[in-house]
mmCIF file of C-alpha atoms and ligand atoms in Angstrom:
data_model
loop_
_atom_site.group_PDB
_atom_site.id
_atom_site.type_symbol
_atom_site.label_atom_id
_atom_site.label_comp_id
_atom_site.label_asym_id
_atom_site.label_seq_id
_atom_site.Cartn_x
_atom_site.Cartn_y
_atom_site.Cartn_z
ATOM 1 C CA MET A 2 -76.485 181.832 172.849
ATOM 2 C CA LYS A 3 -73.140 180.819 171.418
ATOM 3 C CA LYS A 4 -73.570 182.826 168.356
ATOM 4 C CA THR A 5 -74.648 185.958 170.670
ATOM 5 C CA LEU A 6 -71.321 185.487 172.816
ATOM 6 C CA PHE A 7 -69.139 185.474 169.428
ATOM 7 C CA LYS A 8 -71.021 188.519 168.231
ATOM 8 C CA THR A 9 -70.438 190.368 171.480
ATOM 9 C CA ILE A 10 -66.734 189.326 171.345
ATOM 10 C CA PHE A 11 -66.614 190.382 167.751
ATOM 11 C CA LEU A 12 -68.006 193.682 168.462
ATOM 12 C CA TYR A 13 -65.714 194.503 171.442
ATOM 13 C CA SER A 14 -62.649 193.784 169.647
ATOM 14 C CA ILE A 15 -63.643 196.089 166.887
ATOM 15 C CA PHE A 16 -64.322 198.632 169.528
ATOM 16 C CA ILE A 17 -60.870 198.138 171.197
ATOM 17 C CA ILE A 18 -59.120 198.319 167.782
ATOM 18 C CA SER A 19 -60.938 201.436 166.935
ATOM 19 C CA CYS A 20 -60.236 202.944 170.280
ATOM 20 C CA SER A 21 -56.666 202.185 170.178
ATOM 21 C CA THR A 22 -56.380 203.640 166.570
ATOM 22 C CA ASN A 23 -58.172 206.658 167.650
ATOM 23 C CA GLU A 24 -55.517 207.004 170.630
ATOM 24 C CA GLU A 25 -52.874 206.618 168.257
ATOM 25 C CA ILE A 26 -54.305 209.354 166.209
ATOM 26 C CA ILE A 27 -54.872 211.621 169.050
ATOM 27 C CA ASN A 28 -51.317 211.030 170.206
ATOM 28 C CA ASP A 29 -49.955 211.621 167.060
ATOM 29 C CA THR A 30 -51.698 214.851 166.955
ATOM 30 C CA ILE A 31 -50.683 215.961 170.294
ATOM 31 C CA GLU A 32 -47.019 214.729 169.578
ATOM 32 C CA GLU A 33 -47.399 216.913 166.160
ATOM 33 C CA GLU A 34 -48.689 219.911 168.041
ATOM 34 C CA ASN A 35 -45.732 219.870 170.702
ATOM 35 C CA GLN A 36 -43.315 219.501 167.873
ATOM 36 C CA GLU A 37 -45.040 222.660 166.352
ATOM 37 C CA GLU A 38 -44.774 224.309 169.675
ATOM 38 C CA VAL A 39 -40.886 223.252 169.833
ATOM 39 C CA VAL A 40 -40.437 224.779 166.611
ATOM 40 C CA THR A 41 -41.936 227.720 167.692
ATOM 41 C CA GLU A 42 -40.012 228.115 170.614
ATOM 42 C CA GLU A 43 -36.793 227.259 168.775
ATOM 43 C CA ASP A 44 -37.660 230.308 166.255
ATOM 44 C CA THR A 45 -38.297 232.635 168.967
ATOM 45 C CA GLN A 46 -35.075 231.705 170.716
ATOM 46 C CA VAL A 47 -33.166 232.508 167.421
ATOM 47 C CA GLU A 48 -35.213 235.831 166.970
ATOM 48 C CA GLU A 49 -34.093 236.848 170.498
ATOM 49 C CA GLN A 50 -30.268 235.877 169.847
ATOM 50 C CA THR A 51 -30.520 237.995 166.648
ATOM 51 C CA GLU A 52 -31.886 241.026 168.530
ATOM 52 C CA GLU A 53 -29.119 240.629 171.351
ATOM 53 C CA GLU A 54 -26.485 240.393 168.638
ATOM 54 C CA THR A 55 -27.893 243.696 167.051
ATOM 55 C CA THR A 56 -27.745 245.436 170.682
ATOM 56 C CA ASN A 57 -24.368 244.127 171.255
ATOM 57 C CA ASN A 58 -23.093 245.839 167.865
ATOM 58 C CA THR A 59 -24.681 249.021 168.869
ATOM 59 C CA THR A 60 -23.516 248.861 172.377
ATOM 60 C CA THR A 61 -22.030 252.111 174.064
ATOM 61 C CA VAL A 62 -18.573 252.478 175.378
ATOM 62 C CA VAL A 63 -19.862 252.702 178.808
ATOM 63 C CA GLU A 64 -21.794 249.315 178.144
ATOM 64 C CA ALA A 65 -18.312 247.977 176.818
ATOM 65 C CA TYR A 66 -15.985 249.226 179.238
ATOM 66 C CA GLY A 67 -18.288 249.154 182.293
ATOM 67 C CA GLN A 68 -16.885 250.202 185.679
ATOM 68 C CA LEU A 69 -13.463 251.888 185.215
ATOM 69 C CA SER A 70 -10.794 251.673 187.918
ATOM 70 C CA VAL A 71 -6.873 252.356 188.189
ATOM 71 C CA SER A 72 -4.444 249.471 188.239
ATOM 72 C CA ASP A 73 -1.008 250.373 188.770
ATOM 73 C CA ASN A 74 -0.377 252.948 186.063
ATOM 74 C CA LYS A 75 -3.226 252.362 183.930
ATOM 75 C CA ILE A 76 -6.913 252.932 183.775
ATOM 76 C CA ILE A 77 -8.552 249.528 183.190
ATOM 77 C CA ASP A 78 -12.171 248.482 182.353
ATOM 78 C CA GLN A 79 -14.600 246.043 183.753
ATOM 79 C CA ASN A 80 -12.678 242.960 182.027
ATOM 80 C CA ASN A 81 -9.551 244.414 183.155
ATOM 81 C CA ASN A 82 -8.190 245.589 180.108
ATOM 82 C CA ALA A 83 -6.143 249.023 179.932
ATOM 83 C CA ILE A 84 -8.449 251.613 178.130
ATOM 84 C CA GLN A 85 -7.858 254.891 176.595
ATOM 85 C CA LEU A 86 -10.624 257.490 176.202
ATOM 86 C CA ARG A 87 -10.500 260.314 173.756
ATOM 87 C CA GLY A 88 -12.835 263.121 173.963
ATOM 88 C CA MET A 89 -13.694 267.011 174.168
ATOM 89 C CA SER A 90 -13.578 269.437 176.907
ATOM 90 C CA LEU A 91 -16.380 271.944 176.888
ATOM 91 C CA PHE A 92 -15.049 275.491 177.376
ATOM 92 C CA TRP A 93 -15.554 277.496 180.797
ATOM 93 C CA SER A 94 -19.286 276.821 181.746
ATOM 94 C CA GLN A 95 -20.185 280.445 182.557
ATOM 95 C CA TRP A 96 -18.603 281.879 179.148
ATOM 96 C CA MET A 97 -19.857 279.180 176.754
ATOM 97 C CA GLU A 98 -22.924 277.979 178.163
ATOM 98 C CA GLN A 99 -24.701 277.336 174.719
ATOM 99 C CA PHE A 100 -22.652 274.164 174.272
ATOM 100 C CA TYR A 101 -23.713 272.548 177.717
ATOM 101 C CA THR A 102 -26.530 270.820 175.849
ATOM 102 C CA SER A 103 -27.482 267.436 175.061
ATOM 103 C CA GLY A 104 -27.089 268.196 171.430
ATOM 104 C CA THR A 105 -23.408 268.824 171.726
ATOM 105 C CA VAL A 106 -23.051 265.935 173.685
ATOM 106 C CA ASN A 107 -24.744 263.465 171.102
ATOM 107 C CA TRP A 108 -23.090 265.102 168.266
ATOM 108 C CA LEU A 109 -19.629 264.558 169.936
ATOM 109 C CA GLN A 110 -20.371 261.070 170.478
ATOM 110 C CA SER A 111 -21.874 260.327 167.089
ATOM 111 C CA ASP A 112 -20.185 262.427 164.701
ATOM 112 C CA TRP A 113 -16.738 262.606 166.564
ATOM 113 C CA ASN A 114 -16.650 259.178 168.025
ATOM 114 C CA ALA A 115 -15.902 260.812 171.239
ATOM 115 C CA THR A 116 -16.095 258.248 174.333
ATOM 116 C CA ILE A 117 -15.854 261.107 176.928
ATOM 117 C CA VAL A 118 -16.754 264.828 177.513
ATOM 118 C CA ARG A 119 -15.569 267.224 180.043
ATOM 119 C CA ALA A 120 -17.968 269.815 181.601
ATOM 120 C CA SER A 121 -15.731 272.554 182.945
ATOM 121 C CA MET A 122 -17.538 274.521 185.418
ATOM 122 C CA GLY A 123 -16.070 277.864 186.097
ATOM 123 C CA VAL A 124 -15.711 278.750 189.829
ATOM 124 C CA GLU A 125 -14.229 282.015 190.736
ATOM 125 C CA ASP A 126 -14.101 283.989 187.772
ATOM 126 C CA SER A 127 -16.906 286.405 186.882
ATOM 127 C CA ASP A 128 -20.413 284.532 187.115
ATOM 128 C CA GLY A 129 -18.851 281.368 188.011
ATOM 129 C CA TYR A 130 -20.117 278.790 190.689
ATOM 130 C CA LEU A 131 -19.100 281.003 193.749
ATOM 131 C CA SER A 132 -21.538 283.697 192.485
ATOM 132 C CA ASN A 133 -24.308 281.527 190.687
ATOM 133 C CA PRO A 134 -24.250 277.912 192.337
ATOM 134 C CA GLU A 135 -27.480 276.732 191.053
ATOM 135 C CA SER A 136 -27.302 278.007 187.291
ATOM 136 C CA GLU A 137 -23.599 276.581 186.970
ATOM 137 C CA LYS A 138 -24.598 273.466 188.598
ATOM 138 C CA ALA A 139 -27.743 273.092 186.415
ATOM 139 C CA LYS A 140 -25.441 273.320 183.152
ATOM 140 C CA VAL A 141 -23.227 270.556 184.411
ATOM 141 C CA PHE A 142 -26.058 268.294 185.302
ATOM 142 C CA THR A 143 -27.384 268.875 181.829
ATOM 143 C CA VAL A 144 -24.020 267.516 180.254
ATOM 144 C CA ILE A 145 -23.773 264.707 182.703
ATOM 145 C CA ASP A 146 -27.376 263.704 181.972
ATOM 146 C CA ALA A 147 -26.779 263.593 178.405
ATOM 147 C CA ALA A 148 -23.557 261.701 178.682
ATOM 148 C CA ILE A 149 -25.444 259.028 180.659
ATOM 149 C CA GLU A 150 -28.212 258.886 178.093
ATOM 150 C CA ALA A 151 -25.470 258.910 175.376
ATOM 151 C CA GLY A 152 -23.372 256.039 176.869
ATOM 152 C CA ILE A 153 -20.069 258.095 177.191
ATOM 153 C CA TYR A 154 -17.947 258.948 180.108
ATOM 154 C CA VAL A 155 -18.076 262.299 181.616
ATOM 155 C CA ILE A 156 -15.422 264.390 183.580
ATOM 156 C CA VAL A 157 -16.877 266.606 186.187
ATOM 157 C CA ASP A 158 -14.457 269.429 186.309
ATOM 158 C CA TRP A 159 -14.009 272.171 188.989
ATOM 159 C CA HIS A 160 -12.421 274.629 186.712
ATOM 160 C CA SER A 161 -10.470 276.391 189.060
ATOM 161 C CA HIS A 162 -6.887 278.054 189.584
ATOM 162 C CA TYR A 163 -7.360 278.702 193.228
ATOM 163 C CA ALA A 164 -9.785 275.780 194.692
ATOM 164 C CA HIS A 165 -7.908 275.320 197.856
ATOM 165 C CA ASP A 166 -9.101 278.710 198.799
ATOM 166 C CA HIS A 167 -12.885 277.502 198.637
ATOM 167 C CA LEU A 168 -12.642 274.037 200.198
ATOM 168 C CA GLU A 169 -16.109 274.202 201.751
ATOM 169 C CA GLU A 170 -17.943 275.140 198.418
ATOM 170 C CA ALA A 171 -15.778 272.265 196.540
ATOM 171 C CA LYS A 172 -17.010 269.614 199.244
ATOM 172 C CA ASP A 173 -20.373 270.721 199.092
ATOM 173 C CA PHE A 174 -20.477 270.379 195.161
ATOM 174 C CA PHE A 175 -18.710 267.171 194.988
ATOM 175 C CA SER A 176 -20.853 265.461 197.550
ATOM 176 C CA GLU A 177 -24.040 266.529 195.608
ATOM 177 C CA VAL A 178 -22.494 265.236 192.320
ATOM 178 C CA ALA A 179 -21.593 261.866 194.217
ATOM 179 C CA GLN A 180 -25.103 261.503 195.727
ATOM 180 C CA LYS A 181 -26.950 262.398 192.526
ATOM 181 C CA TYR A 182 -24.705 260.413 190.139
ATOM 182 C CA GLY A 183 -22.305 258.265 192.026
ATOM 183 C CA ASN A 184 -23.994 254.930 191.073
ATOM 184 C CA TYR A 185 -23.277 255.710 187.402
ATOM 185 C CA PRO A 186 -19.965 254.109 185.897
ATOM 186 C CA ASN A 187 -19.996 257.415 183.421
ATOM 187 C CA ILE A 188 -18.643 259.753 186.486
ATOM 188 C CA ILE A 189 -15.229 260.701 186.673
ATOM 189 C CA TYR A 190 -14.488 263.636 189.171
ATOM 190 C CA GLU A 191 -11.777 266.084 188.464
ATOM 191 C CA THR A 192 -11.451 268.076 191.741
ATOM 192 C CA TYR A 193 -9.013 270.832 190.992
ATOM 193 C CA ASN A 194 -8.455 271.839 187.379
ATOM 194 C CA GLU A 195 -5.038 273.735 187.510
ATOM 195 C CA PRO A 196 -3.138 274.882 190.897
ATOM 196 C CA LEU A 197 -0.835 277.280 190.420
ATOM 197 C CA ASP A 198 2.798 277.349 192.245
ATOM 198 C CA VAL A 199 1.201 275.856 195.337
ATOM 199 C CA SER A 200 2.953 272.571 197.271
ATOM 200 C CA TRP A 201 1.612 269.201 196.466
ATOM 201 C CA VAL A 202 2.300 268.015 200.040
ATOM 202 C CA ASP A 203 1.242 270.840 202.094
ATOM 203 C CA VAL A 204 -1.694 272.310 200.165
ATOM 204 C CA LEU A 205 -2.978 270.198 197.257
ATOM 205 C CA LYS A 206 -2.852 266.672 198.697
ATOM 206 C CA PRO A 207 -4.810 267.703 201.617
ATOM 207 C CA TYR A 208 -7.257 269.529 199.615
ATOM 208 C CA HIS A 209 -7.751 266.530 197.189
ATOM 209 C CA GLU A 210 -8.116 264.453 200.344
ATOM 210 C CA SER A 211 -10.592 266.606 201.893
ATOM 211 C CA VAL A 212 -12.842 266.593 198.685
ATOM 212 C CA ILE A 213 -12.315 262.841 198.079
ATOM 213 C CA THR A 214 -13.583 262.109 201.710
ATOM 214 C CA GLU A 215 -16.659 263.620 200.748
ATOM 215 C CA ILE A 216 -17.201 261.916 197.407
ATOM 216 C CA ARG A 217 -16.307 258.557 198.754
ATOM 217 C CA LYS A 218 -19.146 258.732 201.427
ATOM 218 C CA TYR A 219 -21.532 258.324 198.432
ATOM 219 C CA ASP A 220 -19.481 256.748 195.803
ATOM 220 C CA SER A 221 -16.772 254.188 196.571
ATOM 221 C CA ASN A 222 -15.208 253.613 193.167
ATOM 222 C CA ASN A 223 -15.488 255.936 190.287
ATOM 223 C CA ILE A 224 -12.281 257.351 189.610
ATOM 224 C CA ILE A 225 -11.204 260.670 190.722
ATOM 225 C CA VAL A 226 -8.383 262.749 189.110
ATOM 226 C CA CYS A 227 -6.371 265.215 190.985
ATOM 227 C CA GLY A 228 -4.573 268.325 189.647
ATOM 228 C CA THR A 229 -0.950 268.985 190.341
ATOM 229 C CA ARG A 230 1.307 271.882 190.825
ATOM 230 C CA THR A 231 1.788 274.910 187.767
ATOM 231 C CA TRP A 232 -1.421 274.038 185.867
ATOM 232 C CA SER A 233 -1.236 270.317 186.332
ATOM 233 C CA GLN A 234 2.147 269.827 184.923
ATOM 234 C CA ARG A 235 4.003 268.412 187.944
ATOM 235 C CA VAL A 236 2.708 264.806 188.007
ATOM 236 C CA ASP A 237 6.307 263.682 189.115
ATOM 237 C CA GLU A 238 6.100 265.332 192.504
ATOM 238 C CA VAL A 239 3.205 263.079 193.450
ATOM 239 C CA VAL A 240 5.731 260.274 193.631
ATOM 240 C CA GLY A 241 6.287 259.039 197.055
ATOM 241 C CA ASN A 242 3.250 261.241 198.218
ATOM 242 C CA GLU A 243 0.328 259.481 196.675
ATOM 243 C CA ILE A 244 -3.149 259.609 197.844
ATOM 244 C CA ASN A 245 -4.433 256.639 199.743
ATOM 245 C CA ASP A 246 -7.366 255.700 197.486
ATOM 246 C CA ASP A 247 -7.667 252.691 195.018
ATOM 247 C CA ASN A 248 -9.101 254.688 192.186
ATOM 248 C CA ILE A 249 -6.960 257.862 191.719
ATOM 249 C CA ALA A 250 -5.088 259.337 188.716
ATOM 250 C CA TYR A 251 -3.357 262.482 188.375
ATOM 251 C CA THR A 252 -3.748 265.323 185.798
ATOM 252 C CA LEU A 253 -1.291 266.279 183.308
ATOM 253 C CA HIS A 254 -2.058 269.226 181.169
ATOM 254 C CA TYR A 255 -0.325 270.306 178.059
ATOM 255 C CA TYR A 256 -0.304 272.503 175.025
ATOM 256 C CA ALA A 257 1.542 271.000 172.299
ATOM 257 C CA SER A 258 3.093 274.331 170.731
ATOM 258 C CA THR A 259 4.556 275.391 174.070
ATOM 259 C CA HIS A 260 4.981 271.993 176.178
ATOM 260 C CA LYS A 261 7.251 269.435 174.689
ATOM 261 C CA ASP A 262 9.969 267.104 176.117
ATOM 262 C CA ASP A 263 10.264 268.651 179.559
ATOM 263 C CA LEU A 264 6.671 267.987 180.113
ATOM 264 C CA ARG A 265 6.913 264.421 178.897
ATOM 265 C CA ALA A 266 9.955 263.776 181.257
ATOM 266 C CA TYR A 267 7.552 264.637 184.253
ATOM 267 C CA ALA A 268 5.062 262.148 182.902
ATOM 268 C CA THR A 269 7.660 259.561 182.473
ATOM 269 C CA THR A 270 8.934 259.726 185.925
ATOM 270 C CA ALA A 271 5.136 259.452 187.156
ATOM 271 C CA ILE A 272 4.442 256.320 184.924
ATOM 272 C CA ASN A 273 7.629 254.546 186.075
ATOM 273 C CA ASN A 274 6.692 254.937 189.583
ATOM 274 C CA ASN A 275 3.148 253.510 188.801
ATOM 275 C CA ILE A 276 1.373 256.558 188.775
ATOM 276 C CA ALA A 277 -1.667 256.716 186.355
ATOM 277 C CA ILE A 278 -1.983 259.624 184.321
ATOM 278 C CA PHE A 279 -5.071 261.117 182.863
ATOM 279 C CA VAL A 280 -4.687 264.320 180.343
ATOM 280 C CA THR A 281 -8.120 265.906 181.004
ATOM 281 C CA GLU A 282 -7.147 268.872 179.244
ATOM 282 C CA PHE A 283 -4.554 269.474 176.277
ATOM 283 C CA GLY A 284 -4.308 271.846 173.159
ATOM 284 C CA VAL A 285 -2.429 271.472 169.943
ATOM 285 C CA THR A 286 -1.836 275.391 170.382
ATOM 286 C CA GLU A 287 0.117 277.671 172.581
ATOM 287 C CA ALA A 288 -0.657 277.741 176.210
ATOM 288 C CA SER A 289 -2.400 280.666 175.836
ATOM 289 C CA GLY A 290 -5.257 278.971 173.937
ATOM 290 C CA GLY A 291 -4.311 280.957 170.895
ATOM 291 C CA GLY A 292 -1.287 281.133 168.653
ATOM 292 C CA TYR A 293 0.226 278.734 166.282
ATOM 293 C CA ILE A 294 -0.817 274.868 165.878
ATOM 294 C CA ASP A 295 2.458 272.628 166.194
ATOM 295 C CA VAL A 296 1.155 269.763 164.100
ATOM 296 C CA ASP A 297 4.407 267.689 164.639
ATOM 297 C CA SER A 298 4.341 268.502 168.226
ATOM 298 C CA ALA A 299 0.411 267.620 168.610
ATOM 299 C CA ASN A 300 1.628 264.102 166.841
ATOM 300 C CA THR A 301 4.354 263.371 169.015
ATOM 301 C CA TRP A 302 2.091 263.815 172.102
ATOM 302 C CA TRP A 303 -0.546 261.630 170.901
ATOM 303 C CA SER A 304 1.924 258.893 170.106
ATOM 304 C CA PHE A 305 3.226 259.176 173.672
ATOM 305 C CA LEU A 306 -0.420 259.113 174.979
ATOM 306 C CA ASP A 307 -1.067 255.887 172.713
ATOM 307 C CA GLU A 308 2.176 254.189 174.069
ATOM 308 C CA ASN A 309 1.035 254.598 177.692
ATOM 309 C CA ASP A 310 -2.702 254.208 177.279
ATOM 310 C CA ILE A 311 -3.376 257.783 178.617
ATOM 311 C CA SER A 312 -6.918 258.867 177.941
ATOM 312 C CA TRP A 313 -7.452 262.532 176.773
ATOM 313 C CA CYS A 314 -9.675 265.620 176.349
ATOM 314 C CA ASN A 315 -9.230 268.219 174.146
ATOM 315 C CA TRP A 316 -9.487 272.049 174.805
ATOM 316 C CA SER A 317 -12.117 272.972 173.793
ATOM 317 C CA ILE A 318 -15.686 273.040 172.404
ATOM 318 C CA ALA A 319 -16.085 276.824 171.796
ATOM 319 C CA ASP A 320 -16.609 279.119 168.932
ATOM 320 C CA LYS A 321 -14.312 281.608 170.295
ATOM 321 C CA ASP A 322 -11.902 283.424 167.910
ATOM 322 C CA GLU A 323 -8.876 281.671 169.235
ATOM 323 C CA SER A 324 -6.916 278.794 167.580
ATOM 324 C CA SER A 325 -7.769 276.236 170.517
ATOM 325 C CA ALA A 326 -11.576 276.628 169.983
ATOM 326 C CA ALA A 327 -12.781 273.653 167.773
ATOM 327 C CA LEU A 328 -15.490 275.704 166.033
ATOM 328 C CA THR A 329 -15.913 278.915 163.943
ATOM 329 C CA PRO A 330 -17.379 281.726 165.322
ATOM 330 C CA GLY A 331 -21.270 281.328 165.298
ATOM 331 C CA ALA A 332 -21.331 277.685 165.582
ATOM 332 C CA ASN A 333 -24.688 276.394 166.898
ATOM 333 C CA GLY A 334 -24.874 274.827 170.517
ATOM 334 C CA GLU A 335 -26.773 271.756 169.294
ATOM 335 C CA GLY A 336 -24.176 269.850 167.375
ATOM 336 C CA ASN A 337 -24.917 269.330 163.660
ATOM 337 C CA TRP A 338 -21.656 271.068 162.737
ATOM 338 C CA SER A 339 -20.618 270.760 158.996
ATOM 339 C CA GLU A 340 -16.962 270.258 158.381
ATOM 340 C CA SER A 341 -16.527 273.835 157.207
ATOM 341 C CA GLU A 342 -17.701 274.905 161.006
ATOM 342 C CA LEU A 343 -14.722 273.225 162.564
ATOM 343 C CA THR A 344 -11.371 274.986 162.899
ATOM 344 C CA THR A 345 -8.063 273.658 162.201
ATOM 345 C CA SER A 346 -7.567 272.319 165.696
ATOM 346 C CA GLY A 347 -11.274 271.028 165.665
ATOM 347 C CA SER A 348 -10.719 269.153 162.487
ATOM 348 C CA MET A 349 -7.277 267.661 163.523
ATOM 349 C CA VAL A 350 -8.713 266.526 166.951
ATOM 350 C CA ARG A 351 -12.027 264.875 165.511
ATOM 351 C CA THR A 352 -9.984 263.185 162.732
ATOM 352 C CA GLU A 353 -7.727 261.568 165.432
ATOM 353 C CA MET A 354 -10.710 260.375 167.268
ATOM 354 C CA LEU A 355 -12.378 259.025 164.072
ATOM 355 C CA ALA A 356 -9.278 257.029 163.396
ATOM 356 C CA LYS A 357 -8.503 255.710 166.791
ATOM 357 C CA ASN A 358 -11.536 255.409 168.921
ATOM 358 C CA PRO A 359 -14.077 252.550 168.850
ATOM 359 C CA THR A 360 -17.370 253.256 166.944
ATOM 360 C CA TYR A 361 -20.575 252.522 168.567
HETATM 361 C C1 IDC B 407 -8.544 279.876 178.552
HETATM 362 C C2 IDC B 407 -9.490 280.047 177.197
HETATM 363 C C3 IDC B 407 -9.115 281.586 177.106
HETATM 364 C C4 IDC B 407 -9.755 282.423 178.232
HETATM 365 C C5 IDC B 407 -8.853 281.739 179.433
HETATM 366 C C6 IDC B 407 -9.281 282.525 180.692
HETATM 367 O O1 IDC B 407 -9.031 279.415 175.992
HETATM 368 O O2 IDC B 407 -9.947 282.034 175.750
HETATM 369 O O3 IDC B 407 -9.495 283.718 178.250
HETATM 370 O O4 IDC B 407 -8.840 280.384 179.682
HETATM 371 O O5 IDC B 407 -8.393 282.252 181.648
HETATM 372 C C7 IDC B 407 -5.760 276.268 180.687
HETATM 373 C C8 IDC B 407 -6.911 276.332 181.454
HETATM 374 C C9 IDC B 407 -8.024 277.061 180.408
HETATM 375 C C10 IDC B 407 -7.317 278.063 179.314
HETATM 376 C C11 IDC B 407 -6.266 277.205 178.633
HETATM 377 C C12 IDC B 407 -5.605 278.215 177.642
HETATM 378 O O6 IDC B 407 -7.284 275.262 181.943
HETATM 379 O O7 IDC B 407 -8.954 277.524 181.230
HETATM 380 O O8 IDC B 407 -8.522 278.173 178.537
HETATM 381 N N1 IDC B 407 -5.471 276.721 179.257
HETATM 382 O O9 IDC B 407 -5.015 279.273 178.013
HETATM 383 N N2 IDC B 407 -4.603 275.673 181.062
HETATM 384 C C13 IDC B 407 -3.506 275.688 180.326
HETATM 385 C C14 IDC B 407 -3.997 276.247 179.270
#
């Protein structure tokens, strides 16, 4: 009996020991498996970080700057840093429609480092928006869609010298643009390219305010740039009569061979009075769009704009036989332009952008 009991205890002990050993082995295995899992997770995290870094490296200017706004006399980005955009204006939409393409926009972004493009929708002149609203609008929408896709900013320009005579049409157009695109930070509105000799206080300011009211129904914050008297030169006349909206800039247009110190003096007055300026159009040529190129004056202007963080678009992406056209006659509408297809102006402006714009 004693013997049997001893044997039972002995066998039971062996069973317990073997169980616990098995348990240890099983536990070890589980731990090992867990460790393997942890390592795998860490690996994945590292991989994900690397991917994120790569994405950051190839980020677009709109991802980097985000929502723009106006602060004092500067345009600032989503991190409150003053920024400066440099890009190209397309020519009148009704006369140079072959460049209202995603190919042109993509090429300007990738080969010229452009951070902005301007769609200049002709209004009154032959076959502009007033006679062909749907087809002109479609061209502008193509450019806006392409700019959003390319991650650059886009100015929607009502390219008119008589816009206050067609207020209802301007309100309809900008209302539609704001409804369709107002949620994109890419959009900048330019409500009146170049008024002629009409009063800021009596005509232009009320015109802009009416259009701005329409835009703001759908887009509360994208920047609106307002044209000033005599071909958008008199930004100084805005002082004391600013538009009551947080995100307004005022257009200054210059042509370097014609306009020099006088125009910079108007700009300086405005800047000193906390007015934000946006050069939505300039040429390195004479004001006619043709004539000679004044390289020294072009450089003086660029220094002035850089010192004051003023954004610009150059006139123009066109293959017309005039010195402000960036392309030689016959250049195709889908980009891919070789350097020999650039004019003196086109080449100067591209070099300036490549030197100074961030690369994405
Ligand atoms: C010019 C074009 C020219 C065209 C003319 C028609 O360069 O080929 O015949 O328009 O009016 C502006 C205007 C812009 C002008 C440009 C050059 O915004 O439309 O383009 N310019 O004259 N303001 C100052 C100069």
